[in-house]
PDB file of C-alpha atoms in Angstrom:
ATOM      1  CA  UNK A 324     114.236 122.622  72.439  1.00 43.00           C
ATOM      2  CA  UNK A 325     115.881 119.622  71.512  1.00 39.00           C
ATOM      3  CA  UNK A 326     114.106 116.130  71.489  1.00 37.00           C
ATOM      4  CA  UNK A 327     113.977 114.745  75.104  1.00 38.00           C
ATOM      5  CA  UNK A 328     114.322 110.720  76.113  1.00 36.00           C
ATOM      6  CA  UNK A 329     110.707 109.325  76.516  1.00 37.00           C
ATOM      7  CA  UNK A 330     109.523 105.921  77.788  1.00 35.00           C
ATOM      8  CA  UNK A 331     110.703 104.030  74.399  1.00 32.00           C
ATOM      9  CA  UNK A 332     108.084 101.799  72.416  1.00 32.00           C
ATOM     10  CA  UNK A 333     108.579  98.499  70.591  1.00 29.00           C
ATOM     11  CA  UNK A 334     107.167  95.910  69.271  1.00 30.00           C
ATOM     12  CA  UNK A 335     108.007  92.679  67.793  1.00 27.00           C
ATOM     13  CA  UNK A 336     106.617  91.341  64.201  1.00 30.00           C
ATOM     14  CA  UNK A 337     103.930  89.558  66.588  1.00 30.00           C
ATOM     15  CA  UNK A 338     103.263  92.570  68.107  1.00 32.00           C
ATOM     16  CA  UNK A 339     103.845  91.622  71.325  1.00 32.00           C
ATOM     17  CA  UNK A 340     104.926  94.232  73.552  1.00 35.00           C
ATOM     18  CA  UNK A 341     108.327  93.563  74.228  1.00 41.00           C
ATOM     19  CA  UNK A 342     110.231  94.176  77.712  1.00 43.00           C
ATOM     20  CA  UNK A 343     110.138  97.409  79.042  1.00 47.00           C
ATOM     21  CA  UNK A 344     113.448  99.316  78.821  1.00 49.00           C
ATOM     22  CA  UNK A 345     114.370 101.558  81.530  1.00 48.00           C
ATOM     23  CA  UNK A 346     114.298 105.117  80.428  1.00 53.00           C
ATOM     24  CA  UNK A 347     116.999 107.879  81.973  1.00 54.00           C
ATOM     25  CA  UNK A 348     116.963 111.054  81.471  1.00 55.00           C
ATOM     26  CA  UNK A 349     120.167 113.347  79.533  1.00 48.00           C
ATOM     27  CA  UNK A 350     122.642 113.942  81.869  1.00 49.00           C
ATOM     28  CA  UNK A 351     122.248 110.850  84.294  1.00 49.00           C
ATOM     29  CA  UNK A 352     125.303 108.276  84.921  1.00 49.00           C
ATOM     30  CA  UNK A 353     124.575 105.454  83.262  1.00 49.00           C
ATOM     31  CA  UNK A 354     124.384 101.932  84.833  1.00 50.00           C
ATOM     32  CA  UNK A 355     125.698  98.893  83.963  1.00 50.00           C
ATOM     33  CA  UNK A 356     124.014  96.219  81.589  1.00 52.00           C
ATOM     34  CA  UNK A 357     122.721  93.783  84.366  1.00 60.00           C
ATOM     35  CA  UNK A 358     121.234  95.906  86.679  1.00 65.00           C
ATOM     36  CA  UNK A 359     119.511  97.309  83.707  1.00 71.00           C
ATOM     37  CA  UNK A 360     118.416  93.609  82.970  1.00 79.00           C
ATOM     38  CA  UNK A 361     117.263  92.947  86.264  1.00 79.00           C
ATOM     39  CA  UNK A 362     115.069  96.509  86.569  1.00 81.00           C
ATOM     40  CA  UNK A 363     113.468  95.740  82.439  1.00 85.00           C
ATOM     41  CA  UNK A 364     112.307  92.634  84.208  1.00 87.00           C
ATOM     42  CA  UNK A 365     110.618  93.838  86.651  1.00 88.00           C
ATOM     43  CA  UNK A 366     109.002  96.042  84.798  1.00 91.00           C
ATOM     44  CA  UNK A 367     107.559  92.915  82.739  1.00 92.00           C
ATOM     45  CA  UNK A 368     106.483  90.872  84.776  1.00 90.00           C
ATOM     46  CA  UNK A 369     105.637  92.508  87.853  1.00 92.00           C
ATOM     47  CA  UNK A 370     102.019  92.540  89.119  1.00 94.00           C
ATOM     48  CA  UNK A 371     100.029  96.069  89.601  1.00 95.00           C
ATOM     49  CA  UNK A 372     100.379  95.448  93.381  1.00 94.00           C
ATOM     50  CA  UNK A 373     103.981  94.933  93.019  1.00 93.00           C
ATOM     51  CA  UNK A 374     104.879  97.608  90.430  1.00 94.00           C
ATOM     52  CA  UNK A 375     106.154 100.408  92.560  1.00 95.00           C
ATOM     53  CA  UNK A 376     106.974  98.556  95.722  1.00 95.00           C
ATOM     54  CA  UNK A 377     109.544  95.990  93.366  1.00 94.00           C
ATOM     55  CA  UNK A 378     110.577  98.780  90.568  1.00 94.00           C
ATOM     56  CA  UNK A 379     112.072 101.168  93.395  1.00 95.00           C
ATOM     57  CA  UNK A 380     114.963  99.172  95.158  1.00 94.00           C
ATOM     58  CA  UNK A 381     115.914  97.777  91.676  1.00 91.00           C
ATOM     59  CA  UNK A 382     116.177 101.288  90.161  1.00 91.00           C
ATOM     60  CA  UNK A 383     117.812 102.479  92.747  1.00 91.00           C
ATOM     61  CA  UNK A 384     120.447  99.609  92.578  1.00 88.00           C
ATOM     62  CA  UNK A 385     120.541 100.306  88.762  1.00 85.00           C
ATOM     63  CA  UNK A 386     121.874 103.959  89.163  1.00 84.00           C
ATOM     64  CA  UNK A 387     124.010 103.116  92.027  1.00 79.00           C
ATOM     65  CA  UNK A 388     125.534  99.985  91.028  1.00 61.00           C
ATOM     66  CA  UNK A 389     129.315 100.116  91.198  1.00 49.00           C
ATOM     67  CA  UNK A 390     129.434 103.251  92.625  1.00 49.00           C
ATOM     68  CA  UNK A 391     127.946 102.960  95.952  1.00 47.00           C
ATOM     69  CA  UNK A 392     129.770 102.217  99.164  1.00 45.00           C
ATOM     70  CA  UNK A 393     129.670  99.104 101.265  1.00 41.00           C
ATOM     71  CA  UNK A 394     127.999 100.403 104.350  1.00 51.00           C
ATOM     72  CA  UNK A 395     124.958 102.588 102.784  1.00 85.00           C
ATOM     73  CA  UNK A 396     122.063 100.908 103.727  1.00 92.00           C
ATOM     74  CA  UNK A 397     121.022 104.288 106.258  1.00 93.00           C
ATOM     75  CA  UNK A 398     121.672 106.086 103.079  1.00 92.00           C
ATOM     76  CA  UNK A 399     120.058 103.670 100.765  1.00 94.00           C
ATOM     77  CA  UNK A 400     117.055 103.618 102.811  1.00 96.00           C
ATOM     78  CA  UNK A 401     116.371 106.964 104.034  1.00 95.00           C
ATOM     79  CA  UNK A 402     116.495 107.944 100.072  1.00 94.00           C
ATOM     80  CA  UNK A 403     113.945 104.965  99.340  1.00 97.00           C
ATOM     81  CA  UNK A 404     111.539 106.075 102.094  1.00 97.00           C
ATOM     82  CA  UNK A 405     111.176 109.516 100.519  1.00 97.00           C
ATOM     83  CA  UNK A 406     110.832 108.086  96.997  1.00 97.00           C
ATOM     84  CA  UNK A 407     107.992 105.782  97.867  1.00 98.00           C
ATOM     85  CA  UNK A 408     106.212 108.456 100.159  1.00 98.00           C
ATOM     86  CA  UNK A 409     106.430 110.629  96.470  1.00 98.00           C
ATOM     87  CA  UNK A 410     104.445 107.678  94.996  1.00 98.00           C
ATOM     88  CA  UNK A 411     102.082 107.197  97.538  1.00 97.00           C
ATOM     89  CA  UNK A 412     103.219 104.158  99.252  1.00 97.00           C
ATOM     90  CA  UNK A 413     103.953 104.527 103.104  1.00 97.00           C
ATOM     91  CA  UNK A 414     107.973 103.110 103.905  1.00 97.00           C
ATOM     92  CA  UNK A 415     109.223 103.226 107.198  1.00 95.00           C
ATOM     93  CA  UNK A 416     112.749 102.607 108.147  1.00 95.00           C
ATOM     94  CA  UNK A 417     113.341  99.239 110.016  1.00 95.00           C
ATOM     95  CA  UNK A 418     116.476  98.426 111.628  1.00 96.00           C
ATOM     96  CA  UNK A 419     118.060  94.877 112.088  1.00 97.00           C
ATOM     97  CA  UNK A 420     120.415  92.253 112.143  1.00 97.00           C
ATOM     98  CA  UNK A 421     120.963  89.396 109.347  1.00 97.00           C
ATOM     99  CA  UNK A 422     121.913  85.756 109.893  1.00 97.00           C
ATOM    100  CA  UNK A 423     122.908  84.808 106.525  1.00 97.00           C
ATOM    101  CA  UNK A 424     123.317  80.623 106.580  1.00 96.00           C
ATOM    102  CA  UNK A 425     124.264  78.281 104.226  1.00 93.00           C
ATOM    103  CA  UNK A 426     123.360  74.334 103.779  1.00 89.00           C
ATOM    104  CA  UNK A 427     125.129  73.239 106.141  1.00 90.00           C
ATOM    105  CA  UNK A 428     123.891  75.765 108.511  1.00 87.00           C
ATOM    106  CA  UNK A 429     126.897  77.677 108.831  1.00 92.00           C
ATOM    107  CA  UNK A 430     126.963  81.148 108.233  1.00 93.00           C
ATOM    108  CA  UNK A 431     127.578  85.374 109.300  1.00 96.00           C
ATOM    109  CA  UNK A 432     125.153  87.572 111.432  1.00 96.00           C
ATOM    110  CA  UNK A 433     125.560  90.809 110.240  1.00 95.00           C
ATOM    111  CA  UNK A 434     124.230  94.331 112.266  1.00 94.00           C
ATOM    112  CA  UNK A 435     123.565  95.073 115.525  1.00 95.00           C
ATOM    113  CA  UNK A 436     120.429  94.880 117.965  1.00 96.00           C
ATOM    114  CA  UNK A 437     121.945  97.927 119.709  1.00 95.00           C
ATOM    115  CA  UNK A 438     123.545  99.743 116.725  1.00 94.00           C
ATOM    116  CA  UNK A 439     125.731 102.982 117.068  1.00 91.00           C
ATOM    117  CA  UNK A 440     127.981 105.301 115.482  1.00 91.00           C
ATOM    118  CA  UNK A 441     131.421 105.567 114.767  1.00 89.00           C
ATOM    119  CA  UNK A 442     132.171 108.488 113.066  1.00 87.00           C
ATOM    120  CA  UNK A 443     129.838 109.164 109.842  1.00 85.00           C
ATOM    121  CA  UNK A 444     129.500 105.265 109.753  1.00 86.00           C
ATOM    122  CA  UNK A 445     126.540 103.668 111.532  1.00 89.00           C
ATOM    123  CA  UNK A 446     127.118 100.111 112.536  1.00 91.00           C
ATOM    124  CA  UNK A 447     124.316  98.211 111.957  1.00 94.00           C
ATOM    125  CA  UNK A 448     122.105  97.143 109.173  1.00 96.00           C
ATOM    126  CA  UNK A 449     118.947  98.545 108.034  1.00 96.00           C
ATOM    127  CA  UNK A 450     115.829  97.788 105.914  1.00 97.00           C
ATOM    128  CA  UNK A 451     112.452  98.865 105.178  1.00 97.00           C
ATOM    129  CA  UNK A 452     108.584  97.739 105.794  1.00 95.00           C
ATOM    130  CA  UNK A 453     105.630  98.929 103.629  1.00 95.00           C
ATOM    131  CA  UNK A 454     102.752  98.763 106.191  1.00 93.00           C
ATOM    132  CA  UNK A 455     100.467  99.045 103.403  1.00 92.00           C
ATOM    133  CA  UNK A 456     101.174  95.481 101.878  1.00 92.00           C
ATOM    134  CA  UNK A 457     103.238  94.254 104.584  1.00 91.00           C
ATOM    135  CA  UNK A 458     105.987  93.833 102.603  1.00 94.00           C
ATOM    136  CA  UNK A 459     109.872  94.157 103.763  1.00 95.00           C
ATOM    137  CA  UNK A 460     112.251  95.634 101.121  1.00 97.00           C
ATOM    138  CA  UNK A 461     116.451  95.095 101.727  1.00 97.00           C
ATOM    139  CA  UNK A 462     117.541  97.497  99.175  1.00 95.00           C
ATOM    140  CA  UNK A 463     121.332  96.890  99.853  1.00 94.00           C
ATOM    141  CA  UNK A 464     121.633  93.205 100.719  1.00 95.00           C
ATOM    142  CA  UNK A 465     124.044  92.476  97.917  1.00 92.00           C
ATOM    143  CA  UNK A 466     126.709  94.440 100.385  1.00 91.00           C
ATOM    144  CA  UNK A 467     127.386  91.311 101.788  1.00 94.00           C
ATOM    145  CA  UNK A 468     129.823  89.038  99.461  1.00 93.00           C
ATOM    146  CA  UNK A 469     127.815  85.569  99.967  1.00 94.00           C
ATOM    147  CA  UNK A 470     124.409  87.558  98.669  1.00 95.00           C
ATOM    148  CA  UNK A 471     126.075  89.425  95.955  1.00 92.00           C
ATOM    149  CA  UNK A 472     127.302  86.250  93.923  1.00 93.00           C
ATOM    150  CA  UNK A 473     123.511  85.077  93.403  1.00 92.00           C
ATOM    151  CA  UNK A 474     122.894  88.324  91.625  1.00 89.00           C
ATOM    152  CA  UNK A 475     119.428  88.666  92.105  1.00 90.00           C
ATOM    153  CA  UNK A 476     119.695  92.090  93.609  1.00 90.00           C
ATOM    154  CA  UNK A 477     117.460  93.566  96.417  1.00 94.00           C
ATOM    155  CA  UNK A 478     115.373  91.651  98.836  1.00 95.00           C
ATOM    156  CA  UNK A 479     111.828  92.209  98.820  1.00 94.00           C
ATOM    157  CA  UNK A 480     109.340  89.743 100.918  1.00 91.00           C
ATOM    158  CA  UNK A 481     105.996  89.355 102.949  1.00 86.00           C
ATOM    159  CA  UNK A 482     106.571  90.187 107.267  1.00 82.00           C
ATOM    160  CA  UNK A 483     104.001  89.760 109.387  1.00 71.00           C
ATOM    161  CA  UNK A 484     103.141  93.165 111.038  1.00 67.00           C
ATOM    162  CA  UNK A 485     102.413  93.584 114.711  1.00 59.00           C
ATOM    163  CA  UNK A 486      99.397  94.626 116.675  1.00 52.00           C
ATOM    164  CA  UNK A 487     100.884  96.512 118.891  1.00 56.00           C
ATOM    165  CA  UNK A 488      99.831  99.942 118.882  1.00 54.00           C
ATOM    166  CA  UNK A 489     102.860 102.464 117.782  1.00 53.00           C
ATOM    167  CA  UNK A 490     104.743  98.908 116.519  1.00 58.00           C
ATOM    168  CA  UNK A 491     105.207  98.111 112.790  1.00 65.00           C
ATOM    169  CA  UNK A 492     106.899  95.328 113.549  1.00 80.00           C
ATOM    170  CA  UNK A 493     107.315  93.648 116.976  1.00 87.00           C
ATOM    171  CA  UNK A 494     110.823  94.002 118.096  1.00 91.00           C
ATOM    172  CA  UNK A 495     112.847  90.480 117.877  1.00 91.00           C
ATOM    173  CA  UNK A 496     109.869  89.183 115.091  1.00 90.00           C
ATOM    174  CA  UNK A 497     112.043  87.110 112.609  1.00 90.00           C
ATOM    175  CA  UNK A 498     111.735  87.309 109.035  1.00 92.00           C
ATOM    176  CA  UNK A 499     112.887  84.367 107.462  1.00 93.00           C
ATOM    177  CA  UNK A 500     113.572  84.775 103.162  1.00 94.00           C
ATOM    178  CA  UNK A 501     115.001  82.469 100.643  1.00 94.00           C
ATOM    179  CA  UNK A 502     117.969  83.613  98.418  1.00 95.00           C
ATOM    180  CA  UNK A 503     119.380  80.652  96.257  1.00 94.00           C
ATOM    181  CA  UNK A 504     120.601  78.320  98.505  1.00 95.00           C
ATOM    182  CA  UNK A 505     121.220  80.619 101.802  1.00 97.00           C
ATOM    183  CA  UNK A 506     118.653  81.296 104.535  1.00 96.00           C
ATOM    184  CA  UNK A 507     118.576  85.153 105.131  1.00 96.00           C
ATOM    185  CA  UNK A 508     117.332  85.304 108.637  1.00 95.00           C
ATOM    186  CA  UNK A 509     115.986  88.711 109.622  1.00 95.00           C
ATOM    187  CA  UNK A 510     115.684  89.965 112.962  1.00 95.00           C
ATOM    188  CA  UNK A 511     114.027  93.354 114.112  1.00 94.00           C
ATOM    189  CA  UNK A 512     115.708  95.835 116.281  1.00 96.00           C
ATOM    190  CA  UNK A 513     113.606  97.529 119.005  1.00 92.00           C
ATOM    191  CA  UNK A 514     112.740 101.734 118.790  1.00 93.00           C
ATOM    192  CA  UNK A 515     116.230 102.512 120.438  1.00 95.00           C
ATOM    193  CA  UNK A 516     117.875 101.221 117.571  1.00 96.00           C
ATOM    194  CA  UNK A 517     115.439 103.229 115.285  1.00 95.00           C
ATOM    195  CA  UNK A 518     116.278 106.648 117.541  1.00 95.00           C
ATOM    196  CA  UNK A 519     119.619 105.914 116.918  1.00 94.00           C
ATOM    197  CA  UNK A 520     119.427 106.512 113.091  1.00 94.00           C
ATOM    198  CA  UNK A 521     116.714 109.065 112.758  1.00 93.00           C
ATOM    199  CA  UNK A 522     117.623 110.864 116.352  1.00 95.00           C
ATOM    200  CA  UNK A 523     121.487 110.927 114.767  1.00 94.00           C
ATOM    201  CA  UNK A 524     122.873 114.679 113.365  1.00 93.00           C
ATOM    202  CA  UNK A 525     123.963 113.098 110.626  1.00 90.00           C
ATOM    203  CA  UNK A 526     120.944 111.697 109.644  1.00 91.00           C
ATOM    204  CA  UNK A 527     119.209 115.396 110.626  1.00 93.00           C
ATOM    205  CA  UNK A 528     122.177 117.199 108.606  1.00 93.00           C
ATOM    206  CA  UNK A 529     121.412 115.321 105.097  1.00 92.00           C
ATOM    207  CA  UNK A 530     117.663 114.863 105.623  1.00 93.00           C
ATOM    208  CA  UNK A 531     117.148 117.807 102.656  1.00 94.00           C
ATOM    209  CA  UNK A 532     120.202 115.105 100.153  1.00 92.00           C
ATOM    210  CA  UNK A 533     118.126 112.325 101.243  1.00 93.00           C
ATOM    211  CA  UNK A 534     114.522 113.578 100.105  1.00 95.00           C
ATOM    212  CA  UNK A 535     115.787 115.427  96.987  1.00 94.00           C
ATOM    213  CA  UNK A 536     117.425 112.188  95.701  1.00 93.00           C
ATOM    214  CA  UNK A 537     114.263 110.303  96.879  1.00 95.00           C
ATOM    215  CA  UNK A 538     112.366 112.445  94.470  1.00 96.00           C
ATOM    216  CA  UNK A 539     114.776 112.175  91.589  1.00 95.00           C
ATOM    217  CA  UNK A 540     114.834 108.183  92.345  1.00 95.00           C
ATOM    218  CA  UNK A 541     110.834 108.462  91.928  1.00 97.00           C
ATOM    219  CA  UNK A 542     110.825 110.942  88.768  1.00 97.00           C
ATOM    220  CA  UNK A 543     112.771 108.208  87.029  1.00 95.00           C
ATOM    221  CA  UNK A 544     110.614 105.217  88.552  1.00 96.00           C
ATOM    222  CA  UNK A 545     107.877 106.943  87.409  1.00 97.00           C
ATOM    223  CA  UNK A 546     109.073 107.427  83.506  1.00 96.00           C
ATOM    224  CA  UNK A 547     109.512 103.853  83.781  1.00 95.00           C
ATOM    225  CA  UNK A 548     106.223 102.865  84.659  1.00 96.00           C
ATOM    226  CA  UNK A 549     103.824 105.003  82.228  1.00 96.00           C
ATOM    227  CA  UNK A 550     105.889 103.451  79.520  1.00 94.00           C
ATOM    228  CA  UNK A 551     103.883 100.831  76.879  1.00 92.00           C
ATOM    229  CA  UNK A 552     103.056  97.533  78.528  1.00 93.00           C
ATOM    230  CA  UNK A 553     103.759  98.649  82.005  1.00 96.00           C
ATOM    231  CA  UNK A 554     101.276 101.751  82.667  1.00 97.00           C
ATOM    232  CA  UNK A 555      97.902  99.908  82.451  1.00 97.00           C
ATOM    233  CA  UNK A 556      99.410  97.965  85.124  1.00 97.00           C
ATOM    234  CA  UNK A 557     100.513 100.868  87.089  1.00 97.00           C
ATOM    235  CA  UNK A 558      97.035 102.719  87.101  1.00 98.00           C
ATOM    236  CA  UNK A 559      95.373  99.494  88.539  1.00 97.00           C
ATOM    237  CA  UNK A 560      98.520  99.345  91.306  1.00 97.00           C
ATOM    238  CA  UNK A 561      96.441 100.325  95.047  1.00 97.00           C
ATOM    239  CA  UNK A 562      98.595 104.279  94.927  1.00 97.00           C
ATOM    240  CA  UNK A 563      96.044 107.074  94.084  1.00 98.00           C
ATOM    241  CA  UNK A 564      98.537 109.932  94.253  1.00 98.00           C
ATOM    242  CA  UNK A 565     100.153 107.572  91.523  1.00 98.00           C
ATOM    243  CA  UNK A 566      97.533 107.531  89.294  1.00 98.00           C
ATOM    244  CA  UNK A 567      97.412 111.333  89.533  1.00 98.00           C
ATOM    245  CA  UNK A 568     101.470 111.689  88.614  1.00 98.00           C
ATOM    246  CA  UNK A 569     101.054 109.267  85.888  1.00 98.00           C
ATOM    247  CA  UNK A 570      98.019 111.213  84.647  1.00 97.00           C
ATOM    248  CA  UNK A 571      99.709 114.672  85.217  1.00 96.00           C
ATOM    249  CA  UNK A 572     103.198 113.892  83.218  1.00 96.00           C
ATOM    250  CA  UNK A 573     101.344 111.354  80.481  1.00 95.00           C
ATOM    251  CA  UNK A 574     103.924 111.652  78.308  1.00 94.00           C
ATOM    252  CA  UNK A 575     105.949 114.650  78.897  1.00 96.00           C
ATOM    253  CA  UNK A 576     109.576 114.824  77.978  1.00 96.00           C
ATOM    254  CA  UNK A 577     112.129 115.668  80.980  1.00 96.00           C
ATOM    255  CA  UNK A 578     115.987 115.660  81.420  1.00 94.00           C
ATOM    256  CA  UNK A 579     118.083 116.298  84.733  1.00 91.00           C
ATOM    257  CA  UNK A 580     119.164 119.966  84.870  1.00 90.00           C
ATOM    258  CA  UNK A 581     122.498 121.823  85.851  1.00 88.00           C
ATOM    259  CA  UNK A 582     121.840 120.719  89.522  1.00 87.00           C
ATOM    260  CA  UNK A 583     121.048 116.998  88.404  1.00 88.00           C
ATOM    261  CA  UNK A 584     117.511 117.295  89.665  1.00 94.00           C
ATOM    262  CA  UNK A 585     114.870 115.051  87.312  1.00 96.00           C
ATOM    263  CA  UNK A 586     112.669 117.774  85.288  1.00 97.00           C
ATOM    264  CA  UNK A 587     109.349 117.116  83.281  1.00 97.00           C
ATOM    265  CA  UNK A 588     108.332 119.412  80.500  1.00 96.00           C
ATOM    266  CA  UNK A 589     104.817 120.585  81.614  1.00 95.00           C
ATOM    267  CA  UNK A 590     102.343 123.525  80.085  1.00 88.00           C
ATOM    268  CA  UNK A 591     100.961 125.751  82.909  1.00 79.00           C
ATOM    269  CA  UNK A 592      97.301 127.077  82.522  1.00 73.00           C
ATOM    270  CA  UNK A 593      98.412 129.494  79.597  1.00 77.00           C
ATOM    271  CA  UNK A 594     100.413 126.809  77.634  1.00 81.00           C
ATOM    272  CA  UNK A 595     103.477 127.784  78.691  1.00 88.00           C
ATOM    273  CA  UNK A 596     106.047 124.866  79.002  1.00 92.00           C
ATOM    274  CA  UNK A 597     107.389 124.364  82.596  1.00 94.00           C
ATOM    275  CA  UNK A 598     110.352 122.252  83.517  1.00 95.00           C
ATOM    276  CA  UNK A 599     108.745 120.945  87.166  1.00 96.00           C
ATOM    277  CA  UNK A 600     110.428 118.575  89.687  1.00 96.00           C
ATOM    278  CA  UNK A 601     108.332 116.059  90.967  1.00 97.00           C
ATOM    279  CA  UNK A 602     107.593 117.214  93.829  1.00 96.00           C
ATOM    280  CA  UNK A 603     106.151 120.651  92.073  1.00 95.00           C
ATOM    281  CA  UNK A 604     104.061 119.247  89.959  1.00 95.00           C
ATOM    282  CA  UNK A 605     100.054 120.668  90.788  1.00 93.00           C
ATOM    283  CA  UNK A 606      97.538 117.830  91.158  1.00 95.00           C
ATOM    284  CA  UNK A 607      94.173 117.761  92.347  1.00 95.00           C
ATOM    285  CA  UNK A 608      93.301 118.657  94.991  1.00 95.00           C
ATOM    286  CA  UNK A 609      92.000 115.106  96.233  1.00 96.00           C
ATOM    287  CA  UNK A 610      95.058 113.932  95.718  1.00 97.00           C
ATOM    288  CA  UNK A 611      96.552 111.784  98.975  1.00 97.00           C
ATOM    289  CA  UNK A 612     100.010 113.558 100.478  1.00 97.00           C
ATOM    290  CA  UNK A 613     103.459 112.256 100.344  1.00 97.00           C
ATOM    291  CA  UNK A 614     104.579 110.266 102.631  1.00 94.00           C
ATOM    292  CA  UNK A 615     106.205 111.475 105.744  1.00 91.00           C
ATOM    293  CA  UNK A 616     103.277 112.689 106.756  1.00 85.00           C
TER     294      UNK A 616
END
């Protein structure tokens, strides 16, 4: 067997740990040097309660960038949903429009309150919320030209959730973020918009692309995370069916395979070395589910 990529360990004369790099298994595309920057700092400064809910949208950015269509954000988020739910963290799919304004107050809604299809193309825009932390994830707003020359990649902020039963979020709540100097004003769609995505055969004929890549997206967040300087962090992040993945692959070597799905070299109960996916990987049996439930 030849020697596989592992989460890569340096130190400095001071040893100090020095930023995380972001591992990727033989076989993957590569991704250009600044969404690479962007992801290693993440990695280095992100708190345990932030780890996997920050570390996801940038990867996925990462191995997308420059190859990715405009209008992907169904795509984008649909695969991101999955890839949490392997991790442990609950992501639902939240459609919306975005006002983006400048100074001066001028600006570009983009989306649709009452979104709809035109071919394979859904016209509207789409994001996530985490329930769980209340947090709202934009994995693709750098789509849009204004957002995409800040460079800071995918939005990720605090929403206020609703207490309406069945409700994440309240139809027409506003979430309001800062990016440089423009005002990215969210505002949520109501469930007709959501039916329109997840009720859509297109959506139903690549529901099997969108979870496999979901779990290859997590496979690689999680070779990220159990490298040195970063997993100490991730066992004290609030996502017990992380803890168990981290503890079940320690350090384990893993590639992509003929089909491109993300393997990890793993002895069975007789020694035997296994090349799992994710998503086969035996943990206890205490161990939460994925999410969709």
């Amino acid at each position: 067997m030849s020697k596989q990529q592992r989460g890569k360990k340096h130190r400095t004369p001071q040893k100090r740990v020095s930023r995380p790099s972001v591992p990727r298994p033989r076989g993957s595309a590569p991704a250009r040097p600044g969404s690479m920057d962007h992801m290693a700092r993440v990695l280095e400064h992100a708190k345990p309660d932030q780890l996997v809910e920050l570390v996801l949208p940038f990867l996925w950015v990462a191995l997308s960038d420059g190859r990715a269509p405009a209008n992907i954000c169904v795509d984008a988020c649909l695969t991101l949903r999955n890839a949490y739910g392997q991790l442990g963290v609950r992501a639902e799919l939240l459609p919306v429009t975005v006002a983006i304004r400048k100074k001066n107050g001028t600006g570009t809604v983009y989306g649709s309150l009452t979104p709809s299809w035109t071919g394979t193309s859904w016209n509207g825009h789409c994001a996530l919320v985490l329930p769980d932390s209340e947090r709202f994830v934009d994995p693709t707003i750098e789509q849009f030209d204004e957002v995409r020359k800040i460079g800071m990649g995918p939005m990720v902020g605090k929403v206020s959730m609703s207490s309406r039963p069945g409700s994440l979020v309240e139809p027409g709540t506003q979430v309001v973020l800062q990016r440089g100097d423009l005002v990215l004003a969210y505002t949520v769609a109501g469930p007709q918009a959501l039916a329109s995505i997840v009720e859509h055969p297109e959506a139903i004929a690549h529901a099997d692309d969108h979870r496999r890549t979901g779990v290859n997206t997590a496979s690689l967040t999680l070779a990220a995370l159990r490298a040195e300087g970063v997993r100490d962090r991730a066992m004290q992040a609030p996502h017990p069916r992380l803890h168990a993945l981290l503890q079940a692959v320690e350090d384990a070597p893993y590639e992509s395979d003929e089909a491109q799905d993300v393997r990890f070299c793993l002895p069975d109960q007789s020694g035997r070395e296994q090349w799992l996916r994710l998503d086969e990987i035996p943990l206890p049996l205490n161990t939460p589910a994925t999410w969709p439930r």
